[in-house]
């Protein structure tokens, strides 16, 4: 495989795996919005999507005609598709490195402060004062909990208030490290070694591909 394609495919994924490993080995929970979580995942698989499905749907003549600029066009198409999907997402909060039994009392305390009319029904929660309805969706093996919007009628300002209050409460908490974080670190390091080995086989080719891509971008802006 072309070393440039290897870097493009596995480089972002390796960084994502290392980030997941660091999060799971931390002693503090991490809360992110659904948009940020989906954006990070989209960035991690961007290279694989570009050199895989997107590359297959374009004719070979496009690669010859546009040259290195072809890859930038594919990335631009992928970014636009991701942005469209992000705009269609329902509100969601993702809490890494915490178990459901640990999150429940913290969330209950936050909810009591935000809305005295809040109602629980199993794993579902309604906060009428904030205009928020959600349900808890946990992945115990990964120690990850998602607070996902239930229904289409949601108050985005209420979700931001819930996110800020819950993030402040989680900042004071300490939890045990997740041993599975070592697995993510190991996968990330293996991917980095694979990328480095591919570059070592043809460093001049990778450098030329990058220079051609930069030159194409500069030519595009200078032409305008």
mmCIF file of C-alpha atoms in Angstrom:
data_model
loop_
_atom_site.group_PDB
_atom_site.id
_atom_site.type_symbol
_atom_site.label_atom_id
_atom_site.label_comp_id
_atom_site.label_asym_id
_atom_site.label_seq_id
_atom_site.Cartn_x
_atom_site.Cartn_y
_atom_site.Cartn_z
ATOM 1 C CA UNK A 1 0.000 0.000 0.000
ATOM 2 C CA UNK A 2 1.077 3.558 -0.732
ATOM 3 C CA UNK A 3 2.768 4.986 2.420
ATOM 4 C CA UNK A 4 0.818 8.229 2.008
ATOM 5 C CA UNK A 5 -2.457 6.269 2.129
ATOM 6 C CA UNK A 6 -1.242 4.395 5.207
ATOM 7 C CA UNK A 7 -0.525 7.669 7.014
ATOM 8 C CA UNK A 8 -3.872 9.103 5.988
ATOM 9 C CA UNK A 9 -5.803 6.006 7.053
ATOM 10 C CA UNK A 10 -4.169 5.001 10.324
ATOM 11 C CA UNK A 11 -2.633 8.227 11.655
ATOM 12 C CA UNK A 12 -5.889 9.824 12.916
ATOM 13 C CA UNK A 13 -7.128 6.476 14.230
ATOM 14 C CA UNK A 14 -3.917 5.968 16.215
ATOM 15 C CA UNK A 15 -4.310 9.395 17.862
ATOM 16 C CA UNK A 16 -7.922 8.599 18.733
ATOM 17 C CA UNK A 17 -6.941 5.302 20.358
ATOM 18 C CA UNK A 18 -4.244 6.997 22.424
ATOM 19 C CA UNK A 19 -6.758 9.636 23.522
ATOM 20 C CA UNK A 20 -9.282 6.973 24.560
ATOM 21 C CA UNK A 21 -6.583 5.169 26.500
ATOM 22 C CA UNK A 22 -5.547 8.327 28.350
ATOM 23 C CA UNK A 23 -9.187 9.081 29.230
ATOM 24 C CA UNK A 24 -9.801 5.589 30.583
ATOM 25 C CA UNK A 25 -6.611 5.584 32.614
ATOM 26 C CA UNK A 26 -7.485 8.911 34.195
ATOM 27 C CA UNK A 27 -8.963 9.051 37.683
ATOM 28 C CA UNK A 28 -11.565 11.654 36.708
ATOM 29 C CA UNK A 29 -14.693 11.232 34.583
ATOM 30 C CA UNK A 30 -14.851 13.192 31.353
ATOM 31 C CA UNK A 31 -18.057 14.714 30.017
ATOM 32 C CA UNK A 32 -18.375 15.721 26.371
ATOM 33 C CA UNK A 33 -21.327 16.724 24.266
ATOM 34 C CA UNK A 34 -22.660 14.348 21.658
ATOM 35 C CA UNK A 35 -21.469 16.671 18.901
ATOM 36 C CA UNK A 36 -17.885 16.690 20.174
ATOM 37 C CA UNK A 37 -17.928 12.933 20.709
ATOM 38 C CA UNK A 38 -19.221 12.255 17.193
ATOM 39 C CA UNK A 39 -16.764 14.794 15.734
ATOM 40 C CA UNK A 40 -13.814 13.041 17.371
ATOM 41 C CA UNK A 41 -14.954 9.666 16.031
ATOM 42 C CA UNK A 42 -15.497 11.131 12.563
ATOM 43 C CA UNK A 43 -11.985 12.596 12.616
ATOM 44 C CA UNK A 44 -10.553 9.242 13.712
ATOM 45 C CA UNK A 45 -12.034 7.322 10.768
ATOM 46 C CA UNK A 46 -11.741 10.153 8.249
ATOM 47 C CA UNK A 47 -8.646 8.759 6.557
ATOM 48 C CA UNK A 48 -10.088 5.268 6.225
ATOM 49 C CA UNK A 49 -13.315 6.635 4.741
ATOM 50 C CA UNK A 50 -11.462 8.881 2.284
ATOM 51 C CA UNK A 51 -9.143 6.182 0.913
ATOM 52 C CA UNK A 52 -11.923 3.570 1.038
ATOM 53 C CA UNK A 53 -15.560 4.251 0.136
ATOM 54 C CA UNK A 54 -15.095 7.831 -1.118
ATOM 55 C CA UNK A 55 -12.104 6.924 -3.277
ATOM 56 C CA UNK A 56 -14.020 4.043 -4.851
ATOM 57 C CA UNK A 57 -16.948 6.155 -6.033
ATOM 58 C CA UNK A 58 -14.728 8.576 -7.968
ATOM 59 C CA UNK A 59 -13.355 7.696 -11.426
ATOM 60 C CA UNK A 60 -9.640 7.283 -11.998
ATOM 61 C CA UNK A 61 -9.740 10.232 -14.426
ATOM 62 C CA UNK A 62 -10.543 12.541 -11.487
ATOM 63 C CA UNK A 63 -7.327 11.516 -9.743
ATOM 64 C CA UNK A 64 -5.310 12.185 -12.879
ATOM 65 C CA UNK A 65 -6.991 15.510 -13.608
ATOM 66 C CA UNK A 66 -6.870 17.015 -10.104
ATOM 67 C CA UNK A 67 -3.652 15.380 -8.896
ATOM 68 C CA UNK A 68 -2.922 15.783 -5.147
ATOM 69 C CA UNK A 69 -5.809 18.253 -4.904
ATOM 70 C CA UNK A 70 -8.097 15.240 -5.349
ATOM 71 C CA UNK A 71 -7.454 14.173 -1.744
ATOM 72 C CA UNK A 72 -8.365 17.606 -0.427
ATOM 73 C CA UNK A 73 -11.597 17.507 -2.408
ATOM 74 C CA UNK A 74 -12.441 14.135 -0.883
ATOM 75 C CA UNK A 75 -11.709 15.461 2.593
ATOM 76 C CA UNK A 76 -13.932 18.464 1.911
ATOM 77 C CA UNK A 77 -16.776 16.202 0.818
ATOM 78 C CA UNK A 78 -16.339 14.078 3.914
ATOM 79 C CA UNK A 79 -16.345 17.143 6.195
ATOM 80 C CA UNK A 80 -19.583 18.400 4.636
ATOM 81 C CA UNK A 81 -21.243 15.006 5.122
ATOM 82 C CA UNK A 82 -20.111 14.913 8.754
ATOM 83 C CA UNK A 83 -21.406 18.443 9.385
ATOM 84 C CA UNK A 84 -24.785 17.465 7.951
ATOM 85 C CA UNK A 85 -24.965 14.439 10.253
ATOM 86 C CA UNK A 86 -23.939 16.522 13.278
ATOM 87 C CA UNK A 87 -26.695 19.048 12.596
ATOM 88 C CA UNK A 88 -29.234 16.217 12.583
ATOM 89 C CA UNK A 89 -28.098 14.668 15.871
ATOM 90 C CA UNK A 90 -30.358 14.780 18.899
ATOM 91 C CA UNK A 91 -28.883 16.345 22.039
ATOM 92 C CA UNK A 92 -26.647 13.921 23.922
ATOM 93 C CA UNK A 93 -24.069 13.974 26.695
ATOM 94 C CA UNK A 94 -21.377 11.296 26.990
ATOM 95 C CA UNK A 95 -19.560 10.610 30.266
ATOM 96 C CA UNK A 96 -16.402 8.533 29.976
ATOM 97 C CA UNK A 97 -14.738 6.520 32.709
ATOM 98 C CA UNK A 98 -17.674 6.127 35.109
ATOM 99 C CA UNK A 99 -20.179 3.399 35.992
ATOM 100 C CA UNK A 100 -23.910 3.838 36.116
ATOM 101 C CA UNK A 101 -24.037 3.270 39.889
ATOM 102 C CA UNK A 102 -21.439 6.012 40.352
ATOM 103 C CA UNK A 103 -23.187 8.481 38.063
ATOM 104 C CA UNK A 104 -26.729 8.055 39.404
ATOM 105 C CA UNK A 105 -26.311 9.871 42.737
ATOM 106 C CA UNK A 106 -24.267 12.647 41.113
ATOM 107 C CA UNK A 107 -26.867 13.160 38.403
ATOM 108 C CA UNK A 108 -29.713 13.036 40.935
ATOM 109 C CA UNK A 109 -28.080 15.779 43.010
ATOM 110 C CA UNK A 110 -27.533 17.960 39.938
ATOM 111 C CA UNK A 111 -31.102 17.427 38.736
ATOM 112 C CA UNK A 112 -32.557 18.340 42.130
ATOM 113 C CA UNK A 113 -30.728 21.669 41.985
ATOM 114 C CA UNK A 114 -31.757 22.430 38.422
ATOM 115 C CA UNK A 115 -35.410 21.373 38.468
ATOM 116 C CA UNK A 116 -37.490 20.487 41.522
ATOM 117 C CA UNK A 117 -40.164 19.022 39.235
ATOM 118 C CA UNK A 118 -37.805 16.444 37.744
ATOM 119 C CA UNK A 119 -39.232 12.916 37.470
ATOM 120 C CA UNK A 120 -37.468 9.579 37.148
ATOM 121 C CA UNK A 121 -38.962 6.511 35.456
ATOM 122 C CA UNK A 122 -36.396 3.738 35.463
ATOM 123 C CA UNK A 123 -33.565 4.919 33.236
ATOM 124 C CA UNK A 124 -35.640 7.797 31.856
ATOM 125 C CA UNK A 125 -35.577 11.316 33.258
ATOM 126 C CA UNK A 126 -37.815 14.297 32.547
ATOM 127 C CA UNK A 127 -36.918 17.849 33.530
ATOM 128 C CA UNK A 128 -39.981 19.923 32.563
ATOM 129 C CA UNK A 129 -38.485 23.120 33.933
ATOM 130 C CA UNK A 130 -35.548 22.817 31.530
ATOM 131 C CA UNK A 131 -37.492 21.314 28.656
ATOM 132 C CA UNK A 132 -35.286 18.224 28.707
ATOM 133 C CA UNK A 133 -36.257 14.565 28.403
ATOM 134 C CA UNK A 134 -33.575 11.912 28.320
ATOM 135 C CA UNK A 135 -32.685 8.330 29.057
ATOM 136 C CA UNK A 136 -29.484 6.763 30.371
ATOM 137 C CA UNK A 137 -27.704 4.343 28.068
ATOM 138 C CA UNK A 138 -24.685 2.656 29.646
ATOM 139 C CA UNK A 139 -21.832 0.530 28.302
ATOM 140 C CA UNK A 140 -20.472 -1.081 31.455
ATOM 141 C CA UNK A 141 -17.502 -2.786 29.771
ATOM 142 C CA UNK A 142 -16.188 0.572 28.597
ATOM 143 C CA UNK A 143 -17.406 2.473 31.680
ATOM 144 C CA UNK A 144 -19.251 4.955 29.485
ATOM 145 C CA UNK A 145 -22.703 6.463 30.048
ATOM 146 C CA UNK A 146 -24.746 8.411 27.507
ATOM 147 C CA UNK A 147 -27.563 10.802 28.369
ATOM 148 C CA UNK A 148 -29.584 10.750 25.156
ATOM 149 C CA UNK A 149 -32.568 12.911 24.274
ATOM 150 C CA UNK A 150 -35.893 11.070 24.352
ATOM 151 C CA UNK A 151 -38.215 12.598 21.789
ATOM 152 C CA UNK A 152 -37.787 15.419 19.329
ATOM 153 C CA UNK A 153 -39.031 18.312 21.471
ATOM 154 C CA UNK A 154 -35.966 19.424 23.396
ATOM 155 C CA UNK A 155 -34.756 22.748 24.767
ATOM 156 C CA UNK A 156 -31.122 23.140 23.703
ATOM 157 C CA UNK A 157 -30.560 25.859 26.290
ATOM 158 C CA UNK A 158 -31.753 23.426 28.965
ATOM 159 C CA UNK A 159 -29.286 20.834 27.709
ATOM 160 C CA UNK A 160 -26.449 23.354 27.959
ATOM 161 C CA UNK A 161 -27.460 24.161 31.542
ATOM 162 C CA UNK A 162 -27.511 20.459 32.393
ATOM 163 C CA UNK A 163 -24.119 19.949 30.743
ATOM 164 C CA UNK A 164 -22.501 22.824 32.653
ATOM 165 C CA UNK A 165 -23.922 21.735 36.022
ATOM 166 C CA UNK A 166 -23.019 18.067 35.516
ATOM 167 C CA UNK A 167 -19.521 18.924 34.307
ATOM 168 C CA UNK A 168 -18.938 21.025 37.419
ATOM 169 C CA UNK A 169 -20.150 18.194 39.662
ATOM 170 C CA UNK A 170 -18.015 15.561 37.919
ATOM 171 C CA UNK A 171 -14.905 17.731 38.178
ATOM 172 C CA UNK A 172 -14.832 17.098 41.931
ATOM 173 C CA UNK A 173 -15.186 13.302 41.578
ATOM 174 C CA UNK A 174 -12.439 10.706 41.500
ATOM 175 C CA UNK A 175 -12.937 7.197 40.115
ATOM 176 C CA UNK A 176 -10.816 4.123 39.590
ATOM 177 C CA UNK A 177 -8.756 3.746 36.443
ATOM 178 C CA UNK A 178 -10.184 1.534 33.727
ATOM 179 C CA UNK A 179 -7.658 -1.241 32.908
ATOM 180 C CA UNK A 180 -9.028 -1.412 29.374
ATOM 181 C CA UNK A 181 -7.303 1.887 28.746
ATOM 182 C CA UNK A 182 -4.065 -0.061 28.383
ATOM 183 C CA UNK A 183 -5.608 -1.935 25.452
ATOM 184 C CA UNK A 184 -6.399 1.329 23.673
ATOM 185 C CA UNK A 185 -2.885 2.618 24.313
ATOM 186 C CA UNK A 186 -1.442 -0.621 22.913
ATOM 187 C CA UNK A 187 -3.582 -0.439 19.770
ATOM 188 C CA UNK A 188 -2.614 3.197 19.250
ATOM 189 C CA UNK A 189 1.090 2.426 19.585
ATOM 190 C CA UNK A 190 0.838 -0.500 17.171
ATOM 191 C CA UNK A 191 -0.857 1.706 14.600
ATOM 192 C CA UNK A 192 1.855 4.337 15.024
ATOM 193 C CA UNK A 193 4.555 1.699 14.512
ATOM 194 C CA UNK A 194 2.765 0.538 11.375
ATOM 195 C CA UNK A 195 2.659 4.094 10.033
ATOM 196 C CA UNK A 196 6.326 4.694 10.897
ATOM 197 C CA UNK A 197 7.324 1.438 9.185
ATOM 198 C CA UNK A 198 5.392 2.426 6.064
ATOM 199 C CA UNK A 199 7.067 5.843 5.992
ATOM 200 C CA UNK A 200 10.515 4.302 6.535
ATOM 201 C CA UNK A 201 10.084 2.188 3.396
ATOM 202 C CA UNK A 202 9.600 5.249 1.199
ATOM 203 C CA UNK A 203 10.131 8.544 3.065
ATOM 204 C CA UNK A 204 10.799 10.460 -0.151
ATOM 205 C CA UNK A 205 7.471 9.360 -1.603
ATOM 206 C CA UNK A 206 5.543 10.545 1.454
ATOM 207 C CA UNK A 207 7.389 13.863 1.488
ATOM 208 C CA UNK A 208 6.717 14.406 -2.225
ATOM 209 C CA UNK A 209 3.016 13.605 -1.780
ATOM 210 C CA UNK A 210 2.745 16.144 1.044
ATOM 211 C CA UNK A 211 4.639 18.789 -0.934
ATOM 212 C CA UNK A 212 2.422 18.222 -3.963
ATOM 213 C CA UNK A 213 -0.698 18.584 -1.806
ATOM 214 C CA UNK A 214 0.590 21.831 -0.262
ATOM 215 C CA UNK A 215 1.616 23.150 -3.679
ATOM 216 C CA UNK A 216 -1.838 22.357 -5.080
ATOM 217 C CA UNK A 217 -3.524 24.242 -2.238
ATOM 218 C CA UNK A 218 -1.245 27.259 -2.706
ATOM 219 C CA UNK A 219 -1.839 27.229 -6.454
ATOM 220 C CA UNK A 220 -5.589 27.128 -5.837
ATOM 221 C CA UNK A 221 -5.525 30.170 -3.537
ATOM 222 C CA UNK A 222 -3.079 32.093 -5.729
ATOM 223 C CA UNK A 223 -5.251 31.447 -8.761
ATOM 224 C CA UNK A 224 -8.192 33.107 -6.973
#
